[in-house]
Amino acid sequence: MGNSVAARELGDIYQAMVFWKYAIQMFRDSDIGQIGYEYGKVKSFDDIVICYKKEQRFRDTYIDTDYIQVKFHVKQSYKDYTFDTKRYLKEPRFIGVLLGIVYDHQHAIKDKDEHYALSL
């Protein structure tokens, strides 16, 4: 399997595992009303969307929707794959791009949906 194909496949598997974590919670006694996978309402924060039955406390406010962008990074070597997401998230270049995306999307949806969170 080519390196880029393997990284993409492993990232998709990780995203699916995060989805199922919330889906399992939905079937228990929880406030989760609906879960979306690759939900197109907010580009770049569309991996998983959680709609709550009632507002949830989030820092100093309340939200009814959580837009989650799942990030997964693989450092590839000739022997195996090293999962290095923690180090990747510390790189200034990546953080700058990521913060730009968050800023753009926060302004794009703030008028459409007052009670939301963007999560990584």
C-alpha positions as a LaTeX table, in Angstrom:
\begin{tabular}{lrrr}
\hline
Residue & $x$ (\AA) & $y$ (\AA) & $z$ (\AA) \\
\hline
Met1 & 0.00 & 0.00 & 0.00 \\
Gly2 & 1.43 & 3.42 & $-0.94$ \\
Asn3 & 2.34 & 5.74 & 1.91 \\
Ser4 & $-0.28$ & 8.38 & 1.10 \\
Val5 & $-2.97$ & 5.74 & 0.62 \\
Ala6 & $-2.11$ & 4.11 & 3.94 \\
Ala7 & $-2.16$ & 7.44 & 5.78 \\
Arg8 & $-5.55$ & 8.30 & 4.26 \\
Glu9 & $-6.98$ & 4.90 & 5.13 \\
Leu10 & $-5.72$ & 5.05 & 8.72 \\
Gly11 & $-7.13$ & 8.57 & 9.09 \\
Asp12 & $-10.53$ & 7.41 & 7.83 \\
Ile13 & $-10.49$ & 4.52 & 10.30 \\
Tyr14 & $-9.65$ & 6.91 & 13.15 \\
Gln15 & $-12.46$ & 9.28 & 12.11 \\
Ala16 & $-14.92$ & 6.37 & 12.07 \\
Met17 & $-13.82$ & 5.34 & 15.58 \\
Val18 & $-14.46$ & 8.87 & 16.87 \\
Phe19 & $-17.90$ & 8.79 & 15.20 \\
Trp20 & $-18.79$ & 5.48 & 16.84 \\
Lys21 & $-17.67$ & 6.79 & 20.23 \\
Tyr22 & $-20.45$ & 9.40 & 20.03 \\
Ala23 & $-22.93$ & 7.06 & 18.33 \\
Ile24 & $-22.64$ & 4.60 & 21.22 \\
Gln25 & $-23.27$ & 7.44 & 23.66 \\
Met26 & $-26.39$ & 8.38 & 21.69 \\
Phe27 & $-27.90$ & 4.93 & 22.28 \\
Arg28 & $-27.35$ & 5.26 & 26.00 \\
Asp29 & $-29.14$ & 7.78 & 28.15 \\
Ser30 & $-27.55$ & 10.92 & 26.70 \\
Asp31 & $-28.46$ & 14.35 & 25.37 \\
Ile32 & $-27.26$ & 13.51 & 21.86 \\
Gly33 & $-30.17$ & 13.76 & 19.44 \\
Gln34 & $-28.46$ & 13.27 & 16.07 \\
Ile35 & $-25.00$ & 12.61 & 14.70 \\
Gly36 & $-23.80$ & 13.52 & 11.22 \\
Tyr37 & $-20.80$ & 12.05 & 9.39 \\
Glu38 & $-19.16$ & 14.15 & 6.66 \\
Tyr39 & $-21.91$ & 16.72 & 7.20 \\
Gly40 & $-21.72$ & 19.48 & 4.60 \\
Lys41 & $-23.09$ & 22.45 & 6.56 \\
Val42 & $-19.66$ & 23.74 & 7.66 \\
Lys43 & $-16.82$ & 23.04 & 5.24 \\
Ser44 & $-13.62$ & 21.87 & 6.96 \\
Phe45 & $-15.51$ & 21.15 & 10.18 \\
Asp46 & $-17.71$ & 18.47 & 8.67 \\
Asp47 & $-16.19$ & 15.20 & 9.87 \\
Ile48 & $-18.62$ & 14.68 & 12.73 \\
Val49 & $-21.52$ & 16.91 & 13.79 \\
Ile50 & $-23.38$ & 16.32 & 17.03 \\
Cys51 & $-26.82$ & 17.87 & 17.56 \\
Tyr52 & $-27.94$ & 17.82 & 21.16 \\
Lys53 & $-31.53$ & 17.41 & 22.39 \\
Lys54 & $-31.00$ & 20.24 & 24.85 \\
Glu55 & $-28.28$ & 22.85 & 25.19 \\
Gln56 & $-24.98$ & 21.74 & 26.71 \\
Arg57 & $-22.72$ & 23.79 & 28.95 \\
Phe58 & $-19.58$ & 24.77 & 27.02 \\
Arg59 & $-17.15$ & 27.01 & 28.91 \\
Asp60 & $-19.06$ & 30.21 & 29.70 \\
Thr61 & $-21.99$ & 29.61 & 27.35 \\
Tyr62 & $-24.32$ & 26.91 & 26.03 \\
Ile63 & $-24.27$ & 25.05 & 22.70 \\
Asp64 & $-26.73$ & 22.82 & 20.86 \\
Thr65 & $-24.40$ & 21.73 & 18.04 \\
Asp66 & $-20.78$ & 20.57 & 18.05 \\
Tyr67 & $-18.83$ & 20.54 & 14.76 \\
Ile68 & $-15.84$ & 18.22 & 15.06 \\
Gln69 & $-12.88$ & 18.11 & 12.69 \\
Val70 & $-10.86$ & 14.96 & 13.28 \\
Lys71 & $-7.09$ & 15.33 & 12.78 \\
Phe72 & $-4.76$ & 12.39 & 12.31 \\
His73 & $-1.11$ & 12.54 & 11.29 \\
Val74 & 1.22 & 9.72 & 10.35 \\
Lys75 & 4.99 & 9.95 & 10.21 \\
Gln76 & 6.00 & 7.30 & 7.71 \\
Ser77 & 9.20 & 5.29 & 7.76 \\
Tyr78 & 10.33 & 2.34 & 5.70 \\
Lys79 & 9.42 & $-0.13$ & 8.47 \\
Asp80 & 6.13 & 1.03 & 9.87 \\
Tyr81 & 3.88 & 3.97 & 10.62 \\
Thr82 & 4.50 & 6.15 & 13.64 \\
Phe83 & 1.47 & 8.01 & 14.94 \\
Asp84 & 2.76 & 11.47 & 15.75 \\
Thr85 & $-0.30$ & 13.69 & 15.97 \\
Lys86 & 0.87 & 15.34 & 19.21 \\
Arg87 & 4.10 & 16.61 & 17.66 \\
Tyr88 & 2.34 & 17.63 & 14.46 \\
Leu89 & $-0.10$ & 19.82 & 16.39 \\
Lys90 & 2.85 & 21.75 & 17.87 \\
Glu91 & 4.25 & 22.83 & 14.48 \\
Pro92 & 3.74 & 26.61 & 14.00 \\
Arg93 & 3.03 & 26.28 & 10.25 \\
Phe94 & 0.23 & 23.79 & 10.87 \\
Ile95 & $-1.21$ & 25.83 & 13.75 \\
Gly96 & $-1.27$ & 28.99 & 11.59 \\
Val97 & $-3.17$ & 27.26 & 8.80 \\
Leu98 & $-5.52$ & 25.57 & 11.25 \\
Leu99 & $-6.31$ & 28.81 & 13.09 \\
Gly100 & $-7.03$ & 30.51 & 9.77 \\
Ile101 & $-9.51$ & 27.77 & 8.89 \\
Val102 & $-11.17$ & 27.98 & 12.31 \\
Tyr103 & $-11.43$ & 31.78 & 12.07 \\
Asp104 & $-12.95$ & 31.68 & 8.56 \\
His105 & $-15.52$ & 29.05 & 9.46 \\
Gln106 & $-16.44$ & 30.65 & 12.75 \\
His107 & $-17.39$ & 33.81 & 10.88 \\
Ala108 & $-19.19$ & 31.85 & 8.16 \\
Ile109 & $-21.58$ & 30.10 & 10.54 \\
Lys110 & $-21.95$ & 32.54 & 13.43 \\
Asp111 & $-25.00$ & 34.19 & 11.87 \\
Lys112 & $-26.61$ & 30.87 & 10.93 \\
Asp113 & $-26.25$ & 29.03 & 14.23 \\
Glu114 & $-25.79$ & 30.94 & 17.49 \\
His115 & $-25.11$ & 28.00 & 19.79 \\
Tyr116 & $-22.27$ & 25.86 & 18.43 \\
Ala117 & $-18.70$ & 24.76 & 19.08 \\
Leu118 & $-15.90$ & 23.98 & 16.64 \\
Ser119 & $-13.82$ & 21.11 & 18.02 \\
Leu120 & $-10.64$ & 19.38 & 16.99 \\
\hline
\end{tabular}
